[in-house]
Coordinates of C-alpha atoms in Angstrom, one line a residue:
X277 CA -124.5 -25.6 -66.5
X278 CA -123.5 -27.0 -63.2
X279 CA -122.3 -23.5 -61.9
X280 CA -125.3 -21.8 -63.2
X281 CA -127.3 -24.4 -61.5
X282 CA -125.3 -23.6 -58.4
X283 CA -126.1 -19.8 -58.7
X284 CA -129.5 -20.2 -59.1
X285 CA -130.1 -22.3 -55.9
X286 CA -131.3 -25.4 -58.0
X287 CA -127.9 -27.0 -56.5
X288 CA -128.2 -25.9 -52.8
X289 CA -126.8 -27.3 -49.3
X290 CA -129.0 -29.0 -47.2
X291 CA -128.5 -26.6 -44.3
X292 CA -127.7 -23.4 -45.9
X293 CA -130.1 -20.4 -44.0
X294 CA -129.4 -18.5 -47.1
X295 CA -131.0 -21.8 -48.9
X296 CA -128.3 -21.9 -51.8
X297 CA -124.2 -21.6 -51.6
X298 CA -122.6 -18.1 -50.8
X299 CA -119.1 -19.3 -50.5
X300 CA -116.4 -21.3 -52.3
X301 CA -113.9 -22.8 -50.0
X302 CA -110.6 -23.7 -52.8
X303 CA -108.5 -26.6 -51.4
X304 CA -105.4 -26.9 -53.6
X305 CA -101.6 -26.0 -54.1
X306 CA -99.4 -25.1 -56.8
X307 CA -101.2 -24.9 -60.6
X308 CA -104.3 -26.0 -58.5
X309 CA -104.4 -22.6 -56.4
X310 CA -102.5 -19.8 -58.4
X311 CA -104.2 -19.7 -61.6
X312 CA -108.0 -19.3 -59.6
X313 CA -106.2 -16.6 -57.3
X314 CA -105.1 -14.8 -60.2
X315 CA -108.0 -14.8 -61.9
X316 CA -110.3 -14.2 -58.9
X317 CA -108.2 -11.2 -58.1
X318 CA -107.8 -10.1 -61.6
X319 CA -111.4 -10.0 -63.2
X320 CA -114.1 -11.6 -60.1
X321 CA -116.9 -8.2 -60.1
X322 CA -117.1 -6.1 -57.0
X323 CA -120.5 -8.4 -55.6
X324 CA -119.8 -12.5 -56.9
X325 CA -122.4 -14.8 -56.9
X326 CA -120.3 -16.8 -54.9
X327 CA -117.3 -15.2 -52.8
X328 CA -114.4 -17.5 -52.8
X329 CA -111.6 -18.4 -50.2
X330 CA -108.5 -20.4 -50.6
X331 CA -106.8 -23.0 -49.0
X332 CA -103.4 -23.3 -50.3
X333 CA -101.1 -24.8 -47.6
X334 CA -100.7 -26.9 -45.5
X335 CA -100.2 -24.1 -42.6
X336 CA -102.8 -25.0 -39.5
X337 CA -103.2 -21.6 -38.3
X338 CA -103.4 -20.8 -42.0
X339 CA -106.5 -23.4 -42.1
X340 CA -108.0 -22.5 -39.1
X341 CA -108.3 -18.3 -39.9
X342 CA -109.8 -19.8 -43.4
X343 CA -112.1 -21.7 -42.0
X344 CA -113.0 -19.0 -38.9
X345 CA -113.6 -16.6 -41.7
X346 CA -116.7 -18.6 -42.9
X347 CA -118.3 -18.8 -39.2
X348 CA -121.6 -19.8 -39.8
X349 CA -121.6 -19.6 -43.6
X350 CA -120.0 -22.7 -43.6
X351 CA -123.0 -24.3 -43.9
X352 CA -123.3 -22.3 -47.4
X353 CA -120.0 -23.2 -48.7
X354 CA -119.0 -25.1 -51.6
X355 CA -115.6 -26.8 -51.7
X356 CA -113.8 -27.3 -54.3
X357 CA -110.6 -29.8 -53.8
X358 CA -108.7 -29.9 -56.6
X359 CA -105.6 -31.9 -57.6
X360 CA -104.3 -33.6 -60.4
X361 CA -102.2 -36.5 -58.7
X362 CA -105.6 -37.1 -56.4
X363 CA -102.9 -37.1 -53.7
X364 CA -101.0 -34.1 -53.0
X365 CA -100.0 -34.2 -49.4
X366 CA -101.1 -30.6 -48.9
X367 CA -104.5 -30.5 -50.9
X368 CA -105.1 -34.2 -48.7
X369 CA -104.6 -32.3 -45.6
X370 CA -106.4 -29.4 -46.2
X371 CA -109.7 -31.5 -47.0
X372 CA -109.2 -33.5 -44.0
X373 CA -109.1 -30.3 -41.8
X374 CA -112.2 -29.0 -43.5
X375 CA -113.8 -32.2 -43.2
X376 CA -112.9 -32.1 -39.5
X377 CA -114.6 -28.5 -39.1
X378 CA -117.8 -29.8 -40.8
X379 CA -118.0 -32.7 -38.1
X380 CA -117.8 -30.3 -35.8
X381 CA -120.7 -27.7 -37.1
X382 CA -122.9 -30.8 -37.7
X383 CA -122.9 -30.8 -41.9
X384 CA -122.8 -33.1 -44.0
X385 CA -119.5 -32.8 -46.2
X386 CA -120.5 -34.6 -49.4
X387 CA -123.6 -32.5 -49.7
X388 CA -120.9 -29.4 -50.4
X389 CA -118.0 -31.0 -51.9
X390 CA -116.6 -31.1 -55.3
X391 CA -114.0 -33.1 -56.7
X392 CA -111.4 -31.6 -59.5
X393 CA -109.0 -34.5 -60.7
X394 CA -108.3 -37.1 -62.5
X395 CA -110.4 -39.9 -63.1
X396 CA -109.9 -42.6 -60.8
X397 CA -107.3 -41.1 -58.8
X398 CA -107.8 -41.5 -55.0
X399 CA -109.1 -38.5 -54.5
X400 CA -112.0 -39.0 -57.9
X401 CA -112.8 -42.5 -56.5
X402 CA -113.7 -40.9 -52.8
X403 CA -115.8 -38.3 -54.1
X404 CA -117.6 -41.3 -56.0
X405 CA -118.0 -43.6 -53.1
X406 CA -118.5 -40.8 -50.9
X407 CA -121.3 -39.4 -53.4
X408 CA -119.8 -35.6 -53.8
X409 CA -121.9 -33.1 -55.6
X410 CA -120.3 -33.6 -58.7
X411 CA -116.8 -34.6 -59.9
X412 CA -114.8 -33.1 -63.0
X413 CA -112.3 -34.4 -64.6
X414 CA -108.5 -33.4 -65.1
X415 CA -106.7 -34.6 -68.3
X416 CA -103.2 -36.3 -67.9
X417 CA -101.6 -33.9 -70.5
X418 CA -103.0 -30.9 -69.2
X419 CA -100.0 -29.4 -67.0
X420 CA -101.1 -28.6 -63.0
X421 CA -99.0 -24.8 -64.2
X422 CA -101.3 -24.4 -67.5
X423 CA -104.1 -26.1 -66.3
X424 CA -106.2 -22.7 -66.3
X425 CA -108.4 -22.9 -68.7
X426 CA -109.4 -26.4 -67.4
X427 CA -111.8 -27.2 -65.0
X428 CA -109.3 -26.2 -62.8
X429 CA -109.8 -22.2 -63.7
X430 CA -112.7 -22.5 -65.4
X431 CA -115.2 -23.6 -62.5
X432 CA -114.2 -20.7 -59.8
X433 CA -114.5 -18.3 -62.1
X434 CA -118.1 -19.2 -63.4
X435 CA -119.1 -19.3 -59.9
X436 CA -117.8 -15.9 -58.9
X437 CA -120.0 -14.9 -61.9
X438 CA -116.9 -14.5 -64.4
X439 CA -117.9 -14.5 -67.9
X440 CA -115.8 -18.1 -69.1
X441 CA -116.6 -17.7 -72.6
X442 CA -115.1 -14.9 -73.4
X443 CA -112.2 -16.6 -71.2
X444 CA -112.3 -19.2 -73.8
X445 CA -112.6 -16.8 -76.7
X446 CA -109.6 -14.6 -75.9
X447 CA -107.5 -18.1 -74.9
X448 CA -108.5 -19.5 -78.8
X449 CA -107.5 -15.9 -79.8
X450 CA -103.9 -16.2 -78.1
X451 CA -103.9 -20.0 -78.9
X452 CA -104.3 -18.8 -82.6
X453 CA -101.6 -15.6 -82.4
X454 CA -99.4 -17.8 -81.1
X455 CA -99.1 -20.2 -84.0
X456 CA -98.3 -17.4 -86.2
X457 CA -95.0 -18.4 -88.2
X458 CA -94.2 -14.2 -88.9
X459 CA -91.9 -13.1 -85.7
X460 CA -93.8 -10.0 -85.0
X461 CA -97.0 -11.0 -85.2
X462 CA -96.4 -13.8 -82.8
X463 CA -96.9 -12.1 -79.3
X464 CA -95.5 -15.0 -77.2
X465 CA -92.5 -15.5 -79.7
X466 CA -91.3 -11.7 -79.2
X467 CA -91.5 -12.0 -75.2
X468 CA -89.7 -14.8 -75.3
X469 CA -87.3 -13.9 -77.4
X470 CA -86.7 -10.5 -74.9
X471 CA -85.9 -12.6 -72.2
X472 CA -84.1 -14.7 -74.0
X473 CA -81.7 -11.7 -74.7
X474 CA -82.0 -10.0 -71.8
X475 CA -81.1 -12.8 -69.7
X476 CA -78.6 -14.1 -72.0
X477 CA -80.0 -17.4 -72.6
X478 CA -79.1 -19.2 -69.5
X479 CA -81.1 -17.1 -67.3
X480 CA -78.3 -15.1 -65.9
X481 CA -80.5 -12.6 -64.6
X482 CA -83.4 -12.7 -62.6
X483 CA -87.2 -10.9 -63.7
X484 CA -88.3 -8.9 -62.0
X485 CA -92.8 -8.3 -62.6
X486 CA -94.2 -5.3 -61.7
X487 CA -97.8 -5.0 -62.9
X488 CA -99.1 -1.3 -62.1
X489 CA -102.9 -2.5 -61.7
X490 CA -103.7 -3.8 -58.6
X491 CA -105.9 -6.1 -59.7
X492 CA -102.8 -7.6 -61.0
X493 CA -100.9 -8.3 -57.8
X494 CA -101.2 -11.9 -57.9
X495 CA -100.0 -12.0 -61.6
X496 CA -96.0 -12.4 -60.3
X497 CA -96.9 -15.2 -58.4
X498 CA -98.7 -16.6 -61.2
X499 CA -96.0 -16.0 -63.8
X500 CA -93.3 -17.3 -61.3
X501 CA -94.4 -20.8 -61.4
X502 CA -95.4 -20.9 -64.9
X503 CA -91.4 -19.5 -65.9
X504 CA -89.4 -21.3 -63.2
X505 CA -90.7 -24.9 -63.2
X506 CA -91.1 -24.6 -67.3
X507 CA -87.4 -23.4 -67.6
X508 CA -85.9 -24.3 -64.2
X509 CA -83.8 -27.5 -65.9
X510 CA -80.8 -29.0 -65.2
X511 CA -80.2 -30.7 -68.8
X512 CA -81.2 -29.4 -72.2
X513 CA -82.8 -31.4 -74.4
X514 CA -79.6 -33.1 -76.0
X515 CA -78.6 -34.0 -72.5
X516 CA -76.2 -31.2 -71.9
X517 CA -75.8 -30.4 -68.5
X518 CA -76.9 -26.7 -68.3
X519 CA -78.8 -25.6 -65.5
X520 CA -80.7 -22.6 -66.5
X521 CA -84.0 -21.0 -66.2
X522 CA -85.0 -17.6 -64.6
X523 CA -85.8 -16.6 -61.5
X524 CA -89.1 -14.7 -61.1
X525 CA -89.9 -12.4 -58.5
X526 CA -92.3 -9.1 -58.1
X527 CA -95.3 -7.4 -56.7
X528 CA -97.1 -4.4 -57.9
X529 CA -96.4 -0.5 -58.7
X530 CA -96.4 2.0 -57.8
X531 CA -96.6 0.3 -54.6
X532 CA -92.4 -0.9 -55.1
X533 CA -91.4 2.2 -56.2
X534 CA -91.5 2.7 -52.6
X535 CA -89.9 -0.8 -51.8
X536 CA -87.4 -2.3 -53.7
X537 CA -86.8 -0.1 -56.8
X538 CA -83.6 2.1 -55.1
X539 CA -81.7 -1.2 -55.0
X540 CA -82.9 -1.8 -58.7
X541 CA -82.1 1.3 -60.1
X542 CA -78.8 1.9 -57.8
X543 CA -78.0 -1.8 -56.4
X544 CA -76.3 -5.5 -58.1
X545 CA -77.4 -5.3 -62.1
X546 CA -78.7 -8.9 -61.3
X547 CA -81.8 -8.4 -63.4
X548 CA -84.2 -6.9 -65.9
X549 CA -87.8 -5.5 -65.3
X550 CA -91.0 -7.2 -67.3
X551 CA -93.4 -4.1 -67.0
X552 CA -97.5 -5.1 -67.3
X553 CA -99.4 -1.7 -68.2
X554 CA -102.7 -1.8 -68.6
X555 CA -104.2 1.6 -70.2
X556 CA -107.6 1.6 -69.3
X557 CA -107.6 3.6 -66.1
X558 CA -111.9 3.3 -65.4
X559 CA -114.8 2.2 -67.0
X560 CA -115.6 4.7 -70.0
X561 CA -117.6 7.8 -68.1
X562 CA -116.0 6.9 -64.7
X563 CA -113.0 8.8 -64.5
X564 CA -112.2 12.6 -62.9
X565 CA -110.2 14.7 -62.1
X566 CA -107.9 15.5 -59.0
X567 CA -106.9 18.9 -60.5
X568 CA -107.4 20.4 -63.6
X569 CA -107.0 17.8 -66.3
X570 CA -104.9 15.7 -64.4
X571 CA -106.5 12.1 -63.3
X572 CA -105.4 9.5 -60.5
X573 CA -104.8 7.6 -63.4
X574 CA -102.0 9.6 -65.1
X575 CA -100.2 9.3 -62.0
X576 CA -99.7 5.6 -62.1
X577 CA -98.9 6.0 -66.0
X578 CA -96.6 8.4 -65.0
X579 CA -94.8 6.2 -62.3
X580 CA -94.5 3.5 -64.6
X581 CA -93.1 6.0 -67.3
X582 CA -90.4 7.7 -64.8
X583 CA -89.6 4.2 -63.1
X584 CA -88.9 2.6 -66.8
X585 CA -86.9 6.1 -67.7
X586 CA -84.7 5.9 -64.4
X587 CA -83.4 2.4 -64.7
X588 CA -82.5 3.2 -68.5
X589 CA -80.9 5.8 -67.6
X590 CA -79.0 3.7 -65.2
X591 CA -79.0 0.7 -68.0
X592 CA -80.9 -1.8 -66.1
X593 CA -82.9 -3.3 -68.8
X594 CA -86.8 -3.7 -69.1
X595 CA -89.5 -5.5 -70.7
X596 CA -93.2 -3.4 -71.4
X597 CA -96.1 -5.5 -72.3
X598 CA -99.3 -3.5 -73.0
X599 CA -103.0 -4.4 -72.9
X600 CA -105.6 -1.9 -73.6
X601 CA -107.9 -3.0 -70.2
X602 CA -108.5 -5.9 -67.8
X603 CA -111.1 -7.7 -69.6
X604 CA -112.1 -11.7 -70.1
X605 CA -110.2 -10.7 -73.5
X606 CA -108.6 -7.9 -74.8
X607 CA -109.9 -6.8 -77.9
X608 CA -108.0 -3.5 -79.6
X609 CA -110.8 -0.5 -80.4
X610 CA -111.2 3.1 -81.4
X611 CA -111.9 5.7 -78.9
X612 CA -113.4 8.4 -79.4
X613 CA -112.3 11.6 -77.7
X614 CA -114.7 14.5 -76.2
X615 CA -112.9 17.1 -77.9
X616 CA -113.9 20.5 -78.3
X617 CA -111.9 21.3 -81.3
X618 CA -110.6 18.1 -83.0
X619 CA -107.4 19.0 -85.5
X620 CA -106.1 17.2 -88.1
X621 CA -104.7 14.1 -87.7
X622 CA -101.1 13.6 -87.4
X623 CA -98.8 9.9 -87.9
X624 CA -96.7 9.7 -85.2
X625 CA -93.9 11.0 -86.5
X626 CA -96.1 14.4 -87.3
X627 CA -97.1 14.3 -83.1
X628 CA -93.2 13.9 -82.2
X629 CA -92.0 16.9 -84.5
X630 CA -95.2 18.8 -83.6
X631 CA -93.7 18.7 -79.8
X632 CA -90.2 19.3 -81.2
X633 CA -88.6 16.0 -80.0
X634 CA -88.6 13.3 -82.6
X635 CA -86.0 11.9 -80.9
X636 CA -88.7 10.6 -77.7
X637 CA -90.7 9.3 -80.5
X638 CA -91.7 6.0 -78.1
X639 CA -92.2 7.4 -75.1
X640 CA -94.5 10.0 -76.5
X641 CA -96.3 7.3 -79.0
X642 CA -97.5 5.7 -75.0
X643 CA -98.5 9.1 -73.6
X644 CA -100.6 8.9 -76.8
X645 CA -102.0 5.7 -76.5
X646 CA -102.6 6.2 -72.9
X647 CA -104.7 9.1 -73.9
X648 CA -106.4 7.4 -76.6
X649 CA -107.9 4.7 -74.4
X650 CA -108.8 6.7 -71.7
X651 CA -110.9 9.1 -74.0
X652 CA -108.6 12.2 -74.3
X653 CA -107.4 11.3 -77.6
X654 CA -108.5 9.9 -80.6
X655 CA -107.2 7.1 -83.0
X656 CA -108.5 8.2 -85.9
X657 CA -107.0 5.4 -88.3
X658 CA -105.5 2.4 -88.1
X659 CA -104.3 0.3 -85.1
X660 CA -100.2 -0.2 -85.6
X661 CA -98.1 2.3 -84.4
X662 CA -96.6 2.9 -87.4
X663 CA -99.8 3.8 -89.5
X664 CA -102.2 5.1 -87.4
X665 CA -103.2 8.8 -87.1
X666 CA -103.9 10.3 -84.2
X667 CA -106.7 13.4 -84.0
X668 CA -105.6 15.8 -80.6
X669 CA -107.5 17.9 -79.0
X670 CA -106.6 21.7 -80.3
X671 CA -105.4 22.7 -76.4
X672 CA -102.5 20.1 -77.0
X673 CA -101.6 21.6 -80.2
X674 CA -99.5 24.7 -78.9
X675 CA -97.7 21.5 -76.6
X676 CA -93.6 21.5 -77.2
X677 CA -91.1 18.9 -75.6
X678 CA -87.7 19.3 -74.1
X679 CA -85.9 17.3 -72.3
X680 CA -87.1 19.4 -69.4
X681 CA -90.5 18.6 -70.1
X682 CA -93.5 19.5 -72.1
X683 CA -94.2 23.3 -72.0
X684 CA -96.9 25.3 -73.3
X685 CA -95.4 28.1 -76.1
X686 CA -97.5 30.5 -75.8
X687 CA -97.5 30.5 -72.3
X688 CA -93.9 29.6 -71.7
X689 CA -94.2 27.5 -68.4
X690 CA -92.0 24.9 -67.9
X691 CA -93.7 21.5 -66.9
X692 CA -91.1 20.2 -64.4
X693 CA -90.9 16.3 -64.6
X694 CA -92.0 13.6 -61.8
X695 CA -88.9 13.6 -59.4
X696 CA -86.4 15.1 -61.6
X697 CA -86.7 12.6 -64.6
X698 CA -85.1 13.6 -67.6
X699 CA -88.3 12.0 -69.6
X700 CA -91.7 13.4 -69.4
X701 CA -95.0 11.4 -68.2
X702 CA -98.7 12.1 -69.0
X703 CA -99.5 14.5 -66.2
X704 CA -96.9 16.8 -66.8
X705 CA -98.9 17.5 -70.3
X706 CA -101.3 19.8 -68.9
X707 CA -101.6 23.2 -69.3
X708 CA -100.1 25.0 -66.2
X709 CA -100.1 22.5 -64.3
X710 CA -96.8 21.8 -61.6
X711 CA -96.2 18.8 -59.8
X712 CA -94.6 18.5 -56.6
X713 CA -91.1 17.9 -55.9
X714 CA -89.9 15.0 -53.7

């Protein structure tokens, strides 16, 4: 209620020309800052009701370009201080600098301020003295790292005009998946066990996250404090001296193909790779095409594809987590494909020996399913791997595999594979169609 109140200008600053709030100003550090990023980077739509800016050190010239940013709107910005503690050092000095830069523009700080804490913590009983918009609490065993779905998460993203109920839904859906007793129907149980093994339980090697949406650059930052201060711990828990846990690092592809990914495919085998793909490319009925049947899209699958298929061929382990699209939850559906000529639909298996290599079964199963949820391909039963059936469109049918790449029979040209890969990706499907060397 509170942000919709905000939104609709019933809550409004006192000196706003706009006469409601434009702006969140975010003053927190750790848990208080990352999880808001994230999710502001990850799912805010292209025009927020409110536009939101962060605070998240204690860096003066950091604070000043925030704050410089703003200009005049400060006077139609709501800040939001958050910490647990009520006293973190760098959340404290933050809201004493923006305090300062209020003096100094003539507001009135408590008119625009909200508290995000714990009750009666310094910073709860100065927002009550000091008669703050509004104050919302912050439980003691809620974690500052998983504190999310809190206030914490939950109140920047209803501002920004991010649908928190269906935040909430997909969290009770996880919340639920995870409790699941059967191994492979426990989501969180299998990832854990893959890094488990791949960094032989002692955290051995270091992760390295590359999300290939860019709306999930923040996601490695996010992820890094959630894994290292979890399992960053010097004792287990029969007081064995052990130090373990696992270092987390990463930024985005394809965008480190063209950083750091020689010295992970050629370099120190210090780590394995968690890959995010997301398989949504656009919004149904928003794609195109770049050339004939080949989309933007189906290059970044394909980068993801040849980036995965180069480090295994160099033995460099990896990790791929898939979700169907960037959503407040991810919910599995059919797609329906625009296909002239529909055929009969195949298991798996039947695509895999259709293209003559039964042996690539998985990596042609994700071409598939990247198809499939980008409307070129339809699911036309079932949602497991293992038992769905998959309808093509009738130009694919005449589609073979080598370890060249796909080729078309009848027309006998040779798909040659992104930068010499010995595995295919989705672009090189197309009928005639050569990519470019180098």
């Amino acid at each position: 209620k509170f942000a919709d109140d905000v939104i609709s200008g019933k809550i409004k600053p006192p000196s706003s020309p706009e006469g409601r709030f434009t702006q969140i100003l975010s003053v927190g550090i750790g848990g208080s800052a990352l999880g808001p990023q994230f999710v502001a980077e990850a799912l805010a739509p292209d025009n927020p009701s409110l536009k939101i800016r962060f605070i998240d050190n204690t860096d003066p010239a950091g604070i000043d370009h925030q704050i410089a940013q703003l200009g005049s709107e400060l006077a139609s910005t709501l800040v939001i201080v958050i910490s647990k503690s009520g006293g973190t050092p760098e959340t404290r000095n933050g809201l004493l600098e923006v305090q300062k830069a209020f003096r100094e523009a003539g507001l009135e700080f408590a008119k625009q301020g909200v508290a995000i804490t714990q009750e009666k913590s310094l910073l709860d009983n100065t927002a009550r003295i000091e008669g703050w918009v509004a104050r919302f609490p912050m439980f003691d065993w809620v974690g500052g790292r998983t504190s999310e779905m809190s206030a914490v998460g939950l109140l920047p993203a209803a501002l920004q005009g991010i649908d928190i109920r269906e935040m909430l839904v997909g969290a009770s859906m996880m919340d639920e998946a995870t409790r699941c007793t059967e191994l492979k129907n426990n989501p969180a149980a299998l990832l854990a066990l893959c890094w488990y093994w791949a960094s032989d339980g002692i955290g051995s090697k270091d992760m390295v996250v590359l999300p290939y949406k860019d709306s999930l650059l923040l996601f490695s930052r996010y992820l890094q404090q959630l894994v290292m201060e979890s399992l960053g711990k010097e004792f287990d828990l029969d007081g064995n001296r052990v130090n373990q846990g696992i270092t987390v690092y990463g930024n985005k592809g394809s965008t480190d193909q063209h950083a750091y990914i020689q010295q992970l495919r050629e370099g120190v085998h210090n780590f394995f790779v968690t890959f995010i793909e997301v398989l949504l490319d656009r919004p149904p009925g928003h794609d195109w095409e770049l050339e004939p049947g080949v989309t933007c899209g189906d290059y970044l699958f394909g980068m993801l594809q040849g980036t995965r298929s180069a480090l295994y061929a160099n033995n460099r382990e990896s990790i791929t987590v898939t979700v169907l699209a960037l959503q407040k939850r991810v919910l599995a559906v059919l797609n329906e494909a625009s296909c002239k000529e529909p055929v009969e639909p195949l298991t798996l298996e039947e695509v895999a020996d259709r293209c003559h290599a039964p042996e690539h079964i998985e990596m042609i199963y994700k071409i598939i399913e990247h198809m499939a949820a980008n409307d070129r391909a339809l699911i036309a039963e079932g949602f497991h791997h293992r038992s769905a059936l998959y309808e093509m469109c009738s130009e694919m049918s005449s589609l073979h595999y080598s370890p060249a790449g796909f080729y078309n029979a009848s027309r006998c040209e040779v798909l040659q594979p992104f930068d010499g890969s010995a595995l295919p990706n989705f672009i090189l499907q197309k009928l005639g169609w050569q990519i470019p060397q180098g």
